[in-house]
Every structure is written in structure tokens, then in C-alpha cells.
Coordinates of C-alpha atoms in Angstrom, one line a residue:
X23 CA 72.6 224.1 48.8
X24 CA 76.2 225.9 49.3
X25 CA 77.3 222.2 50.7
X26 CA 76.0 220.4 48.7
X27 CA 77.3 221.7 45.7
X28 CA 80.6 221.5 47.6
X29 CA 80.5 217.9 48.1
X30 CA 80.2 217.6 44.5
X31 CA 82.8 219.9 43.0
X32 CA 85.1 218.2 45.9
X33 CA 83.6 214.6 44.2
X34 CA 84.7 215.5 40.5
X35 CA 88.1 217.4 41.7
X36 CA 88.6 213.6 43.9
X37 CA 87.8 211.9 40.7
X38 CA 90.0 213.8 38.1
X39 CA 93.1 213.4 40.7
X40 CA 91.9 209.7 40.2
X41 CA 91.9 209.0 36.5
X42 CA 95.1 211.4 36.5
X43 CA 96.9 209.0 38.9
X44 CA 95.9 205.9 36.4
X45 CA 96.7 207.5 33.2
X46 CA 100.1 207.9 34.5
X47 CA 100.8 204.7 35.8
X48 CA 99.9 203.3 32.4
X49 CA 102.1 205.6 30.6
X50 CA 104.9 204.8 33.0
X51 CA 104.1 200.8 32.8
X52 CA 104.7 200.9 28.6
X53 CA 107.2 203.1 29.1
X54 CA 109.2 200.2 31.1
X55 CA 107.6 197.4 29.0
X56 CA 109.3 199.3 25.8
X57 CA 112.8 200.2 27.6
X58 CA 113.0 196.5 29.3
X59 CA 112.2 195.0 26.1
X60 CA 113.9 196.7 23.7
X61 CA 117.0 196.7 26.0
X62 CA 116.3 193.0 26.5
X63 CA 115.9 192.4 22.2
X64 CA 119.3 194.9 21.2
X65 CA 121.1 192.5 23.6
X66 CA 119.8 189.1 22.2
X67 CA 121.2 190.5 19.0
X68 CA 124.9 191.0 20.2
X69 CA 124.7 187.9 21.5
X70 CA 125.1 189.3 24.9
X71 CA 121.9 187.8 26.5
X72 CA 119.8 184.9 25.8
X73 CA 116.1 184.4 24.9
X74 CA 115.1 183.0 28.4
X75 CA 117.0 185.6 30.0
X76 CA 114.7 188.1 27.7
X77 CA 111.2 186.4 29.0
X78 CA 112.6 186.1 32.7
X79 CA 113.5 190.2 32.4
X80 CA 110.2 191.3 31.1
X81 CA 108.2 188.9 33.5
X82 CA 110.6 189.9 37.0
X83 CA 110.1 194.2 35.7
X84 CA 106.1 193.4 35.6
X85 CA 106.3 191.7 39.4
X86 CA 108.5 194.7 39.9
X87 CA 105.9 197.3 38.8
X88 CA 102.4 195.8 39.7
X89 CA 102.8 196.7 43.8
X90 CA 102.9 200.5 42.7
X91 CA 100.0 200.4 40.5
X92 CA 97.8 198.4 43.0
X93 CA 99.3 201.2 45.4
X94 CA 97.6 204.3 42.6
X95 CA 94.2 202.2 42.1
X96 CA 94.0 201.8 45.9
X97 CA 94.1 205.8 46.2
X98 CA 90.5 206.2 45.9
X99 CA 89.5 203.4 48.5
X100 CA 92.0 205.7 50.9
X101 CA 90.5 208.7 50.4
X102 CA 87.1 207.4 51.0
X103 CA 88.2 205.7 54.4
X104 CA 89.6 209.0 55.3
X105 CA 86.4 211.0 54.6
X106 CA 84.3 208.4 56.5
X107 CA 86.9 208.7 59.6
X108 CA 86.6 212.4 59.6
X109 CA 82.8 212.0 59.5
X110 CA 82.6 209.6 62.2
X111 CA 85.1 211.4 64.1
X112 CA 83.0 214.5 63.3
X113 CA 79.3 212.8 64.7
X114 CA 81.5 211.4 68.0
X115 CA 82.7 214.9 68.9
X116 CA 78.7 215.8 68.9
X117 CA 77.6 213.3 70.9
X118 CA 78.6 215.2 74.1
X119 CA 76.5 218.3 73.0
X120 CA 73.6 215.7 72.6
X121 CA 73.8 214.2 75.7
X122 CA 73.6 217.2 77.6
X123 CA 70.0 218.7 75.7
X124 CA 67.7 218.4 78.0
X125 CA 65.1 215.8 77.6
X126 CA 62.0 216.7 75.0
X127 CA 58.1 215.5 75.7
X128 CA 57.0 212.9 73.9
X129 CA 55.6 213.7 71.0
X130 CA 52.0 213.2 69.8
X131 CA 52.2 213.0 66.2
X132 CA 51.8 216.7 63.8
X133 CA 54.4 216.1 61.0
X134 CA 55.7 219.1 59.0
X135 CA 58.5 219.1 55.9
X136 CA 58.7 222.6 54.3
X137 CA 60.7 223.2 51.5
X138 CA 62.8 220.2 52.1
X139 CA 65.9 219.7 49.5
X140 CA 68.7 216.7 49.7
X141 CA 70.6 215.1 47.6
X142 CA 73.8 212.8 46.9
X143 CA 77.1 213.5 46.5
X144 CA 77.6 211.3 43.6
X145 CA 74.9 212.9 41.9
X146 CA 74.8 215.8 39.9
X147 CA 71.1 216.7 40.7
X148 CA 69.1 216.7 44.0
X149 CA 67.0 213.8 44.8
X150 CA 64.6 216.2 46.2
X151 CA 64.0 219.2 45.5
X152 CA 61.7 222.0 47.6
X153 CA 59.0 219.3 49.2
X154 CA 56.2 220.6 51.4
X155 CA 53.7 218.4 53.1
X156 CA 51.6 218.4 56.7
X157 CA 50.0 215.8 57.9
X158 CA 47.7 215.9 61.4
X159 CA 47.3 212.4 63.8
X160 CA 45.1 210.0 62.0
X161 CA 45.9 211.1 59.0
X162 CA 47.3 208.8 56.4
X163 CA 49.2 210.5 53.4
X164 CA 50.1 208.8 50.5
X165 CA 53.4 209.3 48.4
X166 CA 53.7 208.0 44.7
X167 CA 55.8 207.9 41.8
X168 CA 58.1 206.3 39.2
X169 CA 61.3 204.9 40.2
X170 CA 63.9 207.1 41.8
X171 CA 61.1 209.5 42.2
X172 CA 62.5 210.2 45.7
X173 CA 60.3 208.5 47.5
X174 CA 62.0 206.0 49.9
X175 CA 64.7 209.3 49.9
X176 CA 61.7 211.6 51.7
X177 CA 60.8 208.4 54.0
X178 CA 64.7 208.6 55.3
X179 CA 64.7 211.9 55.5
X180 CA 60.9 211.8 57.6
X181 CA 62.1 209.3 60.4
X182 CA 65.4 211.4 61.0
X183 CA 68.1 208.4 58.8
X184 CA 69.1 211.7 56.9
X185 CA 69.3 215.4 57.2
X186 CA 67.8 217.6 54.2
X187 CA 70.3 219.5 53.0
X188 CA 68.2 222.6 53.1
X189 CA 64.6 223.3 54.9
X190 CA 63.1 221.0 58.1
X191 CA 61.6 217.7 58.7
X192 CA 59.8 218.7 62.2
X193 CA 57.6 216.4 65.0
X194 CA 55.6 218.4 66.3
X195 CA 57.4 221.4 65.9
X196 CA 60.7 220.2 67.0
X197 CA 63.8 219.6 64.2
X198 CA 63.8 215.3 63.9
X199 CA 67.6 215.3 64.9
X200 CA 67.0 217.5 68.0
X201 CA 65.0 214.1 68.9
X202 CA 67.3 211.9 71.7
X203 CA 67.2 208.5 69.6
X204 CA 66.0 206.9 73.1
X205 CA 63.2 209.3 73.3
X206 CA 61.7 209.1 69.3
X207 CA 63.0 205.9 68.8
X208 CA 59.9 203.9 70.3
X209 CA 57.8 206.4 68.8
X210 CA 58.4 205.8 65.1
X211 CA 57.9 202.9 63.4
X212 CA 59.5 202.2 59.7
X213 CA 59.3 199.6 57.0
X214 CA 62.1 200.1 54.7
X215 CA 61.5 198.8 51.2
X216 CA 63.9 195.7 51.9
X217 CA 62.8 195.0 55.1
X218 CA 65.7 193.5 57.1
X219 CA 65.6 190.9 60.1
X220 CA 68.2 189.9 62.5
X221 CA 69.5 186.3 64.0
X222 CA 67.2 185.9 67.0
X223 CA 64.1 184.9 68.4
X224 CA 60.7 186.4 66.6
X225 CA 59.8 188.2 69.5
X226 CA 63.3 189.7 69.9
X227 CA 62.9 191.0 66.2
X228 CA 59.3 192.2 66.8
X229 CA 61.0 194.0 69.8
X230 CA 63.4 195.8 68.5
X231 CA 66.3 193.7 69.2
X232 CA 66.0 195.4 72.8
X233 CA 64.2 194.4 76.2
X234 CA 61.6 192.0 75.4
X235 CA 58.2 193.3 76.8
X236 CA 55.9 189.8 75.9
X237 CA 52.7 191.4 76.2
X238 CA 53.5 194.3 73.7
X239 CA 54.8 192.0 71.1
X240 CA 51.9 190.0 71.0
X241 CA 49.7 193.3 71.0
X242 CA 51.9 194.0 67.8
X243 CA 51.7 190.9 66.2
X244 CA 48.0 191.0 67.2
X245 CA 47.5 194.1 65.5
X246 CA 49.3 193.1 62.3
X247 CA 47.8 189.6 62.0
X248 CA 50.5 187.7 62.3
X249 CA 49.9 186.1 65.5
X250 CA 48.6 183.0 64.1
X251 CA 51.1 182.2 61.6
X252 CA 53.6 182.8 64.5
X253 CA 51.9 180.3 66.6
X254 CA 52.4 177.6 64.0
X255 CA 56.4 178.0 64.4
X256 CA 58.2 174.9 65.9
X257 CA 58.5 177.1 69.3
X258 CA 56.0 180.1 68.5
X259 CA 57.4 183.6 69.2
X260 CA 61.0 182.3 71.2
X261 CA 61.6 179.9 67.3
X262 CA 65.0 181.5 65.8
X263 CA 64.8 182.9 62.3
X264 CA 68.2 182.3 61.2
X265 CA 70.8 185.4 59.9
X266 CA 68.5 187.9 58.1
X267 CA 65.3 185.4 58.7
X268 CA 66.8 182.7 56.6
X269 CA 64.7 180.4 57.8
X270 CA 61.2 182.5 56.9
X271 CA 59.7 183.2 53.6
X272 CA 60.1 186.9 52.0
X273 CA 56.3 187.2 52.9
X274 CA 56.8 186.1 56.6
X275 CA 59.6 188.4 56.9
X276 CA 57.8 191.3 56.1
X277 CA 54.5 190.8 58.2
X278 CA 57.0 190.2 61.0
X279 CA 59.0 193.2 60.0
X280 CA 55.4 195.1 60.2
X281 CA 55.0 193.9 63.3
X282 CA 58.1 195.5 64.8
X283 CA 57.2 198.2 62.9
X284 CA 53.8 199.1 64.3
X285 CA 55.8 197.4 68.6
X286 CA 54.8 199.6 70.9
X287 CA 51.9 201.8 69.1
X288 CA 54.3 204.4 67.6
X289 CA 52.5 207.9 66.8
X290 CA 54.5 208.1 63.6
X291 CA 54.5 204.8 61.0
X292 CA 56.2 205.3 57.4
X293 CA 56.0 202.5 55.1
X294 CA 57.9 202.1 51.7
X295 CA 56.3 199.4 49.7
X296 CA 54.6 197.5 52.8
X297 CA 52.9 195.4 50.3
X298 CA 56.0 193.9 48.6
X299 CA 56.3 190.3 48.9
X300 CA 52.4 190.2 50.4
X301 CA 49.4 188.0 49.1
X302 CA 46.3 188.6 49.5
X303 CA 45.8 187.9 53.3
X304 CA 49.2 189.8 53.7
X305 CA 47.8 192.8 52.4
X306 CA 44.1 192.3 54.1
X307 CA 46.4 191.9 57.5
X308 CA 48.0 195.4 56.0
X309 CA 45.2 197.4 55.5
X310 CA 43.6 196.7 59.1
X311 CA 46.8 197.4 60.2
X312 CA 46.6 200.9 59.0
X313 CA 43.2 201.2 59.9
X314 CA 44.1 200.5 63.5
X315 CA 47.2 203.2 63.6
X316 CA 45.1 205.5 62.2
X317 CA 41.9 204.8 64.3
X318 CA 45.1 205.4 67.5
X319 CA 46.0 209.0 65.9
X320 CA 49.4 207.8 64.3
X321 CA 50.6 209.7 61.3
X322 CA 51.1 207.0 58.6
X323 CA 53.1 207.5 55.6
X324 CA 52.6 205.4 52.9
X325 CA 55.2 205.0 49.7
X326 CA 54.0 202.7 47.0
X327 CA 54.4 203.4 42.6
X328 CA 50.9 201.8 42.6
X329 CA 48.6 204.4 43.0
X330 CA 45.5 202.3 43.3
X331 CA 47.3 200.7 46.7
X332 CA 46.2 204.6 48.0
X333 CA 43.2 205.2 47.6
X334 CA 42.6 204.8 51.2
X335 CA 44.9 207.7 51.8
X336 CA 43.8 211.0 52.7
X337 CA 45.9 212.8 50.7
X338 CA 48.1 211.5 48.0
X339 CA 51.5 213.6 46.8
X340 CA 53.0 212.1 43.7
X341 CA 56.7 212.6 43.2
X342 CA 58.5 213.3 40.1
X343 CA 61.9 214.0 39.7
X344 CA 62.5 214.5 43.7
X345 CA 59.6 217.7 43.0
X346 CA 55.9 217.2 44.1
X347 CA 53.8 217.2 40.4
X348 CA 50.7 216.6 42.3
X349 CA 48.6 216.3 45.3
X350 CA 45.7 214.2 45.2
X351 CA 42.6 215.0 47.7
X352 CA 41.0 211.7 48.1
X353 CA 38.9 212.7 51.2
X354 CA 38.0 209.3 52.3
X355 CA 38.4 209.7 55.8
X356 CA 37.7 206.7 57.3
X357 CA 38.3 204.8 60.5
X358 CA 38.3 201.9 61.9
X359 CA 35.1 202.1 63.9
X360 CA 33.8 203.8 60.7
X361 CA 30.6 205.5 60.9
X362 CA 29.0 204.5 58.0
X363 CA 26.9 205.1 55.7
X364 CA 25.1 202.6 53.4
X365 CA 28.3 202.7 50.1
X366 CA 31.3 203.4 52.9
X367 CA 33.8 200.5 53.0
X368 CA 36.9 199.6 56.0
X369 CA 40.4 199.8 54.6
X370 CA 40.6 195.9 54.8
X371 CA 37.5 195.6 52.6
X372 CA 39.4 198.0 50.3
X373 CA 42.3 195.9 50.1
X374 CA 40.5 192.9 49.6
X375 CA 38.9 193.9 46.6
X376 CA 42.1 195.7 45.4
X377 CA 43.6 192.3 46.0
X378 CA 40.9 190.3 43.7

């Protein structure tokens, strides 16, 4: 909280040095401008200095003067390259520290956040504020809420792409950025709400961009129901996409992005506005997805503002103003090889009708 509050009186202090540093370069340009020209005029009037000679002064002191005010608007780009130096320089320093921890085990899935707050620099108030939540293996929870809520904020701060600025995002029991990346990595899976893919093969996407393992992709791809459409590719899962999957639709780039999301079985899956760009067999292919994971014991985390896209969650936290209003108990615990009774629906069949 401390730091945080730091970062922003050290933001307003950066931005006041800012706007003082303009305002005097305009008072200092009209200053010229009046001296030049006035000089310029009194001496056209003694006949001491021509008209052109007048235009050719006041044009020759502007060339003269605009180097030093692009030099007093470029401050602020300076100062932000030197913060991100010292911070980079800062995370380098660590990384010896890191590579000497010791290896962790594997973990096998219990989430907890307690009392998590973080928020921006450029922003006055926390994006979140004081956010509890457990969630056990198999479990999908649900988070919900209007725009800037702080939803896609909490699924950053779950998978270990930000720090809270107070309280703990812990895997079973361990602090997420105590986690060696090459040890959690393949263990979390993410779908970020613009799903991004890279200039490669499919498989090489689904993959990870790392060592190809052919049999796991397909098991991912499988699992996701995308392995038909990626059979009907010019050169199935080795066809290039093109820079940022150019070459695919915004629907086939985000059941491939599930794919690589779900490569490998990881034991936790968050997944902010997996339905985006879907039609209806997208999201039918979605909801078994889930259904799988959570039949496997992965935690799933699941960010949608359409509430009535999680009602196959087992608990539901709804997000207002980066502080938890409400937590919904839907209790539908269901699985894929669902023991059921006569009225008790799959998560697909859900969808489907959610869909229609």
C-alpha cells in the first residue's frame, strides 16, 4: 500500500515537472517571436532592413528554437526509459537469487488469494481492492462483472503476470513468484482476453512455441475440439498461420489459442472471455473442454460480464469496483462422467442451450 502510493505521488511530482517544463518553453518561444519581430518591424521602419529580410528572420529564429522544445517534450519519454532500465536492471540482478532456490514439487492444484490488493501507477485508485477466494481441484469458479471491474487484473495477478501489491496469490501453499517459470509454466494454462498467436506452424503454437511433443498437441487439440478443423488446413497441424494467425479467422485463433491453453493437461486453467469470437460449436467445443479439466482435477478460472455463461460454475464472485459485491453458490457440481439423475445436464448440453 506504502508503494503504491509512492509510485503515484512520484507519477504526479514526474507530471508537474512535465507541464512545468512546457509552460516555459512556450513562454520563452513568444517571448522570441515578440523580441525577433518587433526588432525585425522597428528596423523595416528606419529603413534599415527589408520586408524579406523580416519573414527570413522570424522563420530562421523558429528552425532555431524548435530543437529545444522537441528536446523539453521528449523529457517525459526519457524519464520513462530510465524507469524501465532501472526496473529491468532491477529483475536481472534477481535472477541469480532465483536460480539458486532449490527446485519446488509440482503442484497439484489448491489456489488461495487472501486479501489481495494492486493497482496502477497511473491510477489514482486500486484496481483491486482486498480479494479473497479458494478454490479446490475440480473446482470451477466463476468471476463476473462490469467493465474494468478487475477482472482480467485478478486473472494476471492468479497466473503469476503481476505481483499484488499487498496480500498472496498462492499454489498450493507456495507464493506464485517463488514458482521457477520452467517448473509452473507447463502447469498453467491461460487465455487472455485478446488471445495472441505467433508466426509458426499450428502445432508449434498449440505447443507453446517450445519442443514440439506431436502426440500431446493432438491430445490438446483433441480435447478442445479443434482437431478436425485443423485437419482441413492445406498441411493440417505443420500449415503456417501467418504473423499473429493472419491467415485464420478470430474464431480459429481462439479455439487454437484454447488448445495451447489446456497443451499438456495443466492443473490450473484461467480463462478471460474464452467465449469471445465463438459460435455456437465454438462454445459447445468450450464447455466440454471445461468439463474435461474439471473431470482431470484442474482449477479453472473463468472471467466472463455475462453471468449466464456461469452457471456451470461452482461458485461465482462478481467484481465491482476491483472489491468482491457478491459470491454466488451455484452448487452444480458436475462432471464429466456425471452421475445423473433424471433433470442433471453435461456442461456441453448447458452451453448448447445457452447458445440457442
Amino acid at each position: 500500500e506504502e508503494q503504491h502510493k509512492r509510485n503515484i505521488e512520484l507519477s504526479t511530482e514526474l507530471q508537474d515537472r512535465n507541464h512545468t517544463a512546457a509552460s516555459i518553453s512556450r513562454f520563452i518561444n513568444v517571448m522570441m517571436n515578440i523580441t525577433v519581430i518587433g526588432t525585425a518591424a522597428w528596423l523595416v521602419l528606419n529603413n534599415e532592413l527589408t520586408a524579406g529580410a523580416l519573414i527570413a528572420s522570424v522563420l530562421l529564429m523558429r528552425r532555431a528554437v524548435a530543437p529545444v522544445e522537441r528536446s523539453i517534450t521528449s523529457w517525459k519519454t526519457l524519464q520513462n526509459a530510465k524507469a524501465a532500465f532501472k526496473n529491468i536492471d532491477r529483475r536481472l540482478n534477481l535472477a541469480p537469487e532465483f536460480s539458486q532456490q532449490p527446485p519446488l514439487p509440482l503442484p497439484a492444484g489448491y489456489l488461495s488469494v487472501r486479501k489481495v490488493s494492486f493497482g496502477y501507477s497511473n491510477r489514482g485508485t486500486p484496481t483491486l481492492q482486498e480479494v479473497t477466494l479458494k478454490v479446490h481441484p475440480g473446482e470451477v469458479i466463476g468471476l463476473t462483472g462490469n467493465t474494468a471491474a478487475g477482472k482480467s487484473t485478478l486473472g494476471r495477478l492468479i497466473v503469476g503476470l503481476a505481483k499484488p501489491d499487498s496480500g498472496y496469490v498462492r499454489l498450493d501453499g507456495i507464493d506464485v513468484s517463488r514458482w521457477r517459470e520452467e517448473d509452473i509454466g507447463p502447469r498453467i494454462g491461460y487465455l487472455p482476453q485478446s488471445s495472441e498467436l505467433f508466426a509458426g506452424t499450428v502445432e508449434e503454437n498449440i505447443a507453446r512455441m517450445g519442443e514440439v511433443d506431436e502426440q500431446e498437441v493432438v491430445n490438446a487439440a483433441q480435447m478442445s475440439a479443434v482437431h478436425e478443423m485443423i485437419l482441413q488446413f492445406p498441411q493440417a497441424y505443420k500449415t503456417e498461420i501467418g504473423e499473429d494467425g493472419s491467415f485464420l479467422s478470430a474464431g480459429q485463433r481462439q479455439r487454437i489459442a484454447l488448445a495451447r491453453a489446456v497443451y499438456k493437461n495443466p492443473k490450473l486453467l484461467v480463462l478471460d472471455e474464452p467465449d469471445a469470437n465463438l459460435d455456437v460449436e465454438g462454445k459447445i467445443a468450450l464447455a466440454s473442454t471445461i468439463e474435461i479439466m474439471k473431470s482431470r482435477g484442474a482449477i479453472i478460472v473463468f472471467i466472463s460480464h455475462q453471468e449466464k455463461v456461469l452457471r456451470f460454475a461452482d461458485n461465482v464472485l462478481r467484481l465491482r469496483k476491483g472489491k468482491v459485491t457478491m459470491d454466488l453458490k451455484f452448487n452444480t457440481k458436475k462432471t464429466a462422467a456425471t452421475e445423473a439423475s433424471p433433470g442433471t445436464t453435461s456442461l456441453a448440453t448447458d452451453a448448447k442451450k445457452s447458445a440457442s
